[in-house]
PDB file of C-alpha atoms in Angstrom:
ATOM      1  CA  UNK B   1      87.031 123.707 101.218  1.00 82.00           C
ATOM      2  CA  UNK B   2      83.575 121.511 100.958  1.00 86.00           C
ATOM      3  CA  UNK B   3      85.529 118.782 100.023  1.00 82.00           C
ATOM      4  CA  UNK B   4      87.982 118.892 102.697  1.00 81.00           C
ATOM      5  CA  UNK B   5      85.611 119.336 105.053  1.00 83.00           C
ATOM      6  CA  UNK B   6      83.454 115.920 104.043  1.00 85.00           C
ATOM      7  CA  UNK B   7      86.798 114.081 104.162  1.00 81.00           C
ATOM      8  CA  UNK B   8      87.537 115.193 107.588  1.00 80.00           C
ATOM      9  CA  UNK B   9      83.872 115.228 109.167  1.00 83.00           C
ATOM     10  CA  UNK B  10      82.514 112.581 111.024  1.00 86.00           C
ATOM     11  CA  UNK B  11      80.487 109.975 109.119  1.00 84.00           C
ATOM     12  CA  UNK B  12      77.142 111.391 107.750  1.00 86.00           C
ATOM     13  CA  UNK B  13      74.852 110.956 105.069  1.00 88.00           C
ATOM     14  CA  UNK B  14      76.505 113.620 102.647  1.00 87.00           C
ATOM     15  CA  UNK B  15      79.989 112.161 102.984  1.00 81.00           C
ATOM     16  CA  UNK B  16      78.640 108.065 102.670  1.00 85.00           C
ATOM     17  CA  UNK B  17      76.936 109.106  99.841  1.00 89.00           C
ATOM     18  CA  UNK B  18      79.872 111.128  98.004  1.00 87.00           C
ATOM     19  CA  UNK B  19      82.726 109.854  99.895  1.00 85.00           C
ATOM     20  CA  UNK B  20      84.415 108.195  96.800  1.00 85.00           C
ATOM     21  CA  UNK B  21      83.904 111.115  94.389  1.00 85.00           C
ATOM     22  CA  UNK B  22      85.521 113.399  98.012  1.00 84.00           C
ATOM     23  CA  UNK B  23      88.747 110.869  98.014  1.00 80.00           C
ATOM     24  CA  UNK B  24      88.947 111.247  93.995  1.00 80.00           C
ATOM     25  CA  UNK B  25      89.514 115.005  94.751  1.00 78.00           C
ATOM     26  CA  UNK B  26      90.901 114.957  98.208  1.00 78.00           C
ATOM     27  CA  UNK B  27      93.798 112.425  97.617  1.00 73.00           C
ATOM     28  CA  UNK B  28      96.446 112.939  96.281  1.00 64.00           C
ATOM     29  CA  UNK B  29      96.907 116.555  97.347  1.00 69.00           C
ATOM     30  CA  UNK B  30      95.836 116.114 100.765  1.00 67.00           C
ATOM     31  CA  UNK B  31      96.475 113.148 101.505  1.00 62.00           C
ATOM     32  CA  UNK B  32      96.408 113.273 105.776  1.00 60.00           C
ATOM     33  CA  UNK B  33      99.492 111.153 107.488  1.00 59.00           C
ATOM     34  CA  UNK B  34     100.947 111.108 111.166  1.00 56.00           C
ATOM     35  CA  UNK B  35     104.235 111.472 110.204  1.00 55.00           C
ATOM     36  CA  UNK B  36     104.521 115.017 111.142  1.00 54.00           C
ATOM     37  CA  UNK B  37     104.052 113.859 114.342  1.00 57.00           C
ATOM     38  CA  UNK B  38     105.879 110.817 114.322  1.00 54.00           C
ATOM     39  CA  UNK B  39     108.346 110.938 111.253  1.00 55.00           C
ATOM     40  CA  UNK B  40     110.010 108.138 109.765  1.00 59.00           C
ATOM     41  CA  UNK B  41     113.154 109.661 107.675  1.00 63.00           C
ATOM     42  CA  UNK B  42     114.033 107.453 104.558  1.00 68.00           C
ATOM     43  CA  UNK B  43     117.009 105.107 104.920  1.00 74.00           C
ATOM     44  CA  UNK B  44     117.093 105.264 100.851  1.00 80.00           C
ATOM     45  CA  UNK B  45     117.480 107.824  98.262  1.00 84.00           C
ATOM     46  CA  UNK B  46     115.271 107.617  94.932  1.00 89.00           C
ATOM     47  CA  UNK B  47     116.421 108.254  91.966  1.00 92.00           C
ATOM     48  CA  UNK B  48     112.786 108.562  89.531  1.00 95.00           C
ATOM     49  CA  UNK B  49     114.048 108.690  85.521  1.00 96.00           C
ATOM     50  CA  UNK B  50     111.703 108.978  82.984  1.00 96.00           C
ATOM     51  CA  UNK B  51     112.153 108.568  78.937  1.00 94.00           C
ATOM     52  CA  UNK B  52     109.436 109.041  76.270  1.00 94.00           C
ATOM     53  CA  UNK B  53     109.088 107.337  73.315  1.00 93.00           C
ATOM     54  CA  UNK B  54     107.656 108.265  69.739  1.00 90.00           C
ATOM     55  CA  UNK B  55     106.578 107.005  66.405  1.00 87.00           C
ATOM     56  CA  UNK B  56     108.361 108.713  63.430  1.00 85.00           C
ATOM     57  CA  UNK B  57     106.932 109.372  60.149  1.00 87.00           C
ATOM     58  CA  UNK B  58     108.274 106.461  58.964  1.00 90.00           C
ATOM     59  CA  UNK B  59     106.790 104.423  61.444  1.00 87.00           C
ATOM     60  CA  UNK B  60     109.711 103.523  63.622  1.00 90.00           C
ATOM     61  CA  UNK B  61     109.822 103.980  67.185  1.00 89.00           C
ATOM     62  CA  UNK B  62     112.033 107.023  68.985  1.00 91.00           C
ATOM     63  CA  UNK B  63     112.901 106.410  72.743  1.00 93.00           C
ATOM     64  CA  UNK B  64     114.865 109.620  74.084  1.00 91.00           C
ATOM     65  CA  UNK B  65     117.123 108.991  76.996  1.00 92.00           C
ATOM     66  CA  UNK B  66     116.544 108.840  80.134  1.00 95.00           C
ATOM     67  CA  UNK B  67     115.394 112.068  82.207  1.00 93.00           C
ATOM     68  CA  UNK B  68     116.423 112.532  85.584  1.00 93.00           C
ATOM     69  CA  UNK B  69     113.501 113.847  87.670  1.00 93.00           C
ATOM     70  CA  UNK B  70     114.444 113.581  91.288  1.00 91.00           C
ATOM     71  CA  UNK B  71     117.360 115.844  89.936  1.00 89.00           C
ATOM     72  CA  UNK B  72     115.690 118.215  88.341  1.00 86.00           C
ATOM     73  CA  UNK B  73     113.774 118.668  91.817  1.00 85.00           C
ATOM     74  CA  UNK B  74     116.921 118.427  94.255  1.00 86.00           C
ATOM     75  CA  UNK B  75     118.782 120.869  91.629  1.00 84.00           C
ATOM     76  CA  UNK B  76     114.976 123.239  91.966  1.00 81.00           C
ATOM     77  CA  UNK B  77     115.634 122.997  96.016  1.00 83.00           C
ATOM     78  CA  UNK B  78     118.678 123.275  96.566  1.00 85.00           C
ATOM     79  CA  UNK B  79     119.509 127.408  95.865  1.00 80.00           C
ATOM     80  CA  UNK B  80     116.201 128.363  96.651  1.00 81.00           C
ATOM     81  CA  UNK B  81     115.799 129.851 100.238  1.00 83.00           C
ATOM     82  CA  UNK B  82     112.321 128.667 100.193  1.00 83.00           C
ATOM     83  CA  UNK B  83     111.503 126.008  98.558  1.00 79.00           C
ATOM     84  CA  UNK B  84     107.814 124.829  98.216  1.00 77.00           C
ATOM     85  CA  UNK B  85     106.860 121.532  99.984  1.00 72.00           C
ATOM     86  CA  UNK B  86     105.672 120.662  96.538  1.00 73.00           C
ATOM     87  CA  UNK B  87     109.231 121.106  94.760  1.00 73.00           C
ATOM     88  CA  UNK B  88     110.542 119.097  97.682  1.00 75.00           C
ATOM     89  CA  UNK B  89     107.797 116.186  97.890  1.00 82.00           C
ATOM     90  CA  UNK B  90     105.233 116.220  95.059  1.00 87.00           C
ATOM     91  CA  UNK B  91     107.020 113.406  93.227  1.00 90.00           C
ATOM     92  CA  UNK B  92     108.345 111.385  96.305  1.00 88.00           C
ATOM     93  CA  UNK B  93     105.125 111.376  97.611  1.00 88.00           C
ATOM     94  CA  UNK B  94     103.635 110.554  94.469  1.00 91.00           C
ATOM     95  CA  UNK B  95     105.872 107.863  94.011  1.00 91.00           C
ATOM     96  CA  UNK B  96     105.401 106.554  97.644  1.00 88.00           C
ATOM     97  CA  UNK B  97     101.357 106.500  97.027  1.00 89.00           C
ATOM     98  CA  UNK B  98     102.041 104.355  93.885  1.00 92.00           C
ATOM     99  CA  UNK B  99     104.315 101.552  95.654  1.00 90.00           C
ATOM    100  CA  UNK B 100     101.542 101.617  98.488  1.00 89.00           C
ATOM    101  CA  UNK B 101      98.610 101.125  95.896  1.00 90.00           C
ATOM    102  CA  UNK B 102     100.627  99.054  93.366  1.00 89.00           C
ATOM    103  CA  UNK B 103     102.889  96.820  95.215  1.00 78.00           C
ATOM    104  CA  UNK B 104     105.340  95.110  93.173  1.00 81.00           C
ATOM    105  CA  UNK B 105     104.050  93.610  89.929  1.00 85.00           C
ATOM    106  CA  UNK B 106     102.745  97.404  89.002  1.00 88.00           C
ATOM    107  CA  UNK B 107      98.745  95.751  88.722  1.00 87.00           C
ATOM    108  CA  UNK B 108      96.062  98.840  89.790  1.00 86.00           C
ATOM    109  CA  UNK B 109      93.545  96.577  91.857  1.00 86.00           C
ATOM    110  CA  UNK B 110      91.446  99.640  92.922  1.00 89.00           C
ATOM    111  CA  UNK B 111      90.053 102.802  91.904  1.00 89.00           C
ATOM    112  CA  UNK B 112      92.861 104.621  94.157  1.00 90.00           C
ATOM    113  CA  UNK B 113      95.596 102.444  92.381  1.00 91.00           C
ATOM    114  CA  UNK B 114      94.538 103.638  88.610  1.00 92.00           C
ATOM    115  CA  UNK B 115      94.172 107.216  90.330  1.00 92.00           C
ATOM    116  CA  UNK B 116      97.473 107.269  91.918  1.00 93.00           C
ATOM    117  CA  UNK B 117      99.122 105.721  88.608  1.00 93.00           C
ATOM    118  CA  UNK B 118      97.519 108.864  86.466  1.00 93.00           C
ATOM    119  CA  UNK B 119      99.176 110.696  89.046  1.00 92.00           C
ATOM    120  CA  UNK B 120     102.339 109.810  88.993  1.00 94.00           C
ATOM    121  CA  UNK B 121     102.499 109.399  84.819  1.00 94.00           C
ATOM    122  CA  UNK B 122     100.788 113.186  84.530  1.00 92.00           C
ATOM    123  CA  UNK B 123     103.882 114.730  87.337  1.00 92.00           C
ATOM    124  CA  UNK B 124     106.414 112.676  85.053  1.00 93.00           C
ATOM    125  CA  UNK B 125     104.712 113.313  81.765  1.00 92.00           C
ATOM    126  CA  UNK B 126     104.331 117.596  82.830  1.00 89.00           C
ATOM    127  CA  UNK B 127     107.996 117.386  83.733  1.00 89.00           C
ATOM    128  CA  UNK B 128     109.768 116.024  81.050  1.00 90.00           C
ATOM    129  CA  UNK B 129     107.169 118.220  78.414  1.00 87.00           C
ATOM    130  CA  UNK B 130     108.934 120.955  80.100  1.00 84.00           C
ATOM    131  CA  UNK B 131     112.314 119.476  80.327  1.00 80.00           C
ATOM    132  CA  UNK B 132     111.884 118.556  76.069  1.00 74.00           C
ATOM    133  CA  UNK B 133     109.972 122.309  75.651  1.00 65.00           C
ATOM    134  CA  UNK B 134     106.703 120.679  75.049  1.00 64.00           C
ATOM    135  CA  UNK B 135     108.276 118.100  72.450  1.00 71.00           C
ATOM    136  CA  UNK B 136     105.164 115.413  72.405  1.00 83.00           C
ATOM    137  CA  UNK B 137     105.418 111.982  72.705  1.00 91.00           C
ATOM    138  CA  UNK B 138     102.837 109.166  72.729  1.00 91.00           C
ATOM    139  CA  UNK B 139     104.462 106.862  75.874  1.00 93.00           C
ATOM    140  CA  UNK B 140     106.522 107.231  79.210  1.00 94.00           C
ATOM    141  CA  UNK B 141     108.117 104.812  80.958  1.00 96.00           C
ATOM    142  CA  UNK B 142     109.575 105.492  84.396  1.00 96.00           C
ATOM    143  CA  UNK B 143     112.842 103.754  86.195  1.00 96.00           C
ATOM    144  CA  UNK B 144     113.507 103.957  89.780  1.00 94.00           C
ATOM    145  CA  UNK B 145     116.509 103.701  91.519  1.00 92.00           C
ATOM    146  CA  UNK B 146     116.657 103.064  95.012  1.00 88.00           C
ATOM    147  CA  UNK B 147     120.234 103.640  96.781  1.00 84.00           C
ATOM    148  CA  UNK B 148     121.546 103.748 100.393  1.00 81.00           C
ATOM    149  CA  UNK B 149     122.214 106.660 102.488  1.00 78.00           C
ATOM    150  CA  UNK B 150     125.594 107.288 102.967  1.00 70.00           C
ATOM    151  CA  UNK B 151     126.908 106.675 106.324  1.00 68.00           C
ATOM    152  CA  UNK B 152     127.581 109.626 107.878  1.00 68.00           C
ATOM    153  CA  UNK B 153     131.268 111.076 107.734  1.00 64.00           C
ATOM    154  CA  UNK B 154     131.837 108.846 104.267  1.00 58.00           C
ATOM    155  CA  UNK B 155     134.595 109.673 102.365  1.00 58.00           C
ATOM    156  CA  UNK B 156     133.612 112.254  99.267  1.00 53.00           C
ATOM    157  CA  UNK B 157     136.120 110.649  96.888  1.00 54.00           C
ATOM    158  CA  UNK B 158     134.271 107.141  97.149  1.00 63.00           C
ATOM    159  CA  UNK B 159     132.781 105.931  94.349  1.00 62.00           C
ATOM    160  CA  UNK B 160     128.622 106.130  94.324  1.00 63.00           C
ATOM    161  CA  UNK B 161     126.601 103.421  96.095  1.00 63.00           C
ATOM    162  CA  UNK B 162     125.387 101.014  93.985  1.00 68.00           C
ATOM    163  CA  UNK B 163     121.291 100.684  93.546  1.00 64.00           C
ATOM    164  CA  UNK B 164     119.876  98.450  96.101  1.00 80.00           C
ATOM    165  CA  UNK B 165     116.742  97.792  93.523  1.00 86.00           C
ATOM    166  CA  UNK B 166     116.189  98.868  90.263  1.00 90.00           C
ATOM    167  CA  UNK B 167     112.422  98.741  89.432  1.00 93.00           C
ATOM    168  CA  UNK B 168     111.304  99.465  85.174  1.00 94.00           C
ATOM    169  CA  UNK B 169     107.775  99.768  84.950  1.00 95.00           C
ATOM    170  CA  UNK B 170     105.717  99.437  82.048  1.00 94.00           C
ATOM    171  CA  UNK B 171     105.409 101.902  79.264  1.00 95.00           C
ATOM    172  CA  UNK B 172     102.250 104.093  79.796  1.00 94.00           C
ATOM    173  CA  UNK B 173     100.211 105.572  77.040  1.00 93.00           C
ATOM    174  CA  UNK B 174     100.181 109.589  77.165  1.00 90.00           C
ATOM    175  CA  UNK B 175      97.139 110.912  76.112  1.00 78.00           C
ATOM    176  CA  UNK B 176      97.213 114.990  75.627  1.00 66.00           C
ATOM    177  CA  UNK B 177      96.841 116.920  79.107  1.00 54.00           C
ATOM    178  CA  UNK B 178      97.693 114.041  81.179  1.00 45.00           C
ATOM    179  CA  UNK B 179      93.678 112.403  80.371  1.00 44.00           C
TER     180      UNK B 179
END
């Protein structure tokens, strides 16, 4: 609650001093937007996949297939009554802060950009330990698939849209409990 408060207080000489250790805890779980007020709905759909990869006693390298998160969520949301906004946005969101911090070429300029990029590898990385039953691995890579909305009233029978973009980034190291 200290913390929250010294992100949202005026300007004072507690929160200059500490204000970037505050953000480091504040963001990414509170991060504060206007779009409750003044919501933009997404004109895409995003597909996040993530696959692992592991060197085997003899040295060679195992890369599982891919892992679809954003299904795993949609498939946690859609029979449940009451779904948590975190089973509904914690990966989204995450995903969102990382394109916003990241840009395109994937570089971390800032502090916030390494921060959201742990972020988003330990929500992949916690999710597919549980989706492999805590099977380890030493790398994750993610893959993001960006589609269209279907127009409203489209035929069922049509065949999927076809991904606007297609972004691979980088293999990440995974270092045990997300560190």
């Amino acid at each position: 609650m200290v913390l929250v408060f010294l992100h949202v207080a005026p300007p004072n000489a507690v929160s200059k001093r500490y204000g970037p250790q505050v953000n480091a805890w504040v963001y990414p779980l509170f991060e504060q937007n206007w779009r409750l007020f003044a919501p933009e709905p997404d004109s895409v759909n995003r597909h996040i996949l993530a696959r692992t990869a592991r060197t085997a006693p003899d040295g060679s390298a195992q890369v599982s297939s891919w892992v679809d998160l954003t299904a795993v969520d949609n498939s946690a949301v859609k029979h449940n009554v009451f779904p948590s906004h975190t089973t509904q946005n914690l990966l989204r969101r995450a995903w969102t802060s990382y394109v916003d911090t990241h840009g395109a070429d994937d570089r971390a300029d800032s502090d916030r950009a390494v921060m959201m990029q742990k972020y988003l590898r330990n929500i992949a990385e916690d999710r597919v330990a549980a989706h492999d039953h805590g099977g380890t691995f030493g790398f994750i890579q993610l893959r993001v698939l960006t589609l269209p909305v279907a127009a409203q009233g489209a035929a069922a029978g049509k065949r999927p849209p076809t991904p606007v973009e297609e972004r691979l980034l980088p293999w990440w190291k995974v270092t045990p409990r997300g560190n």
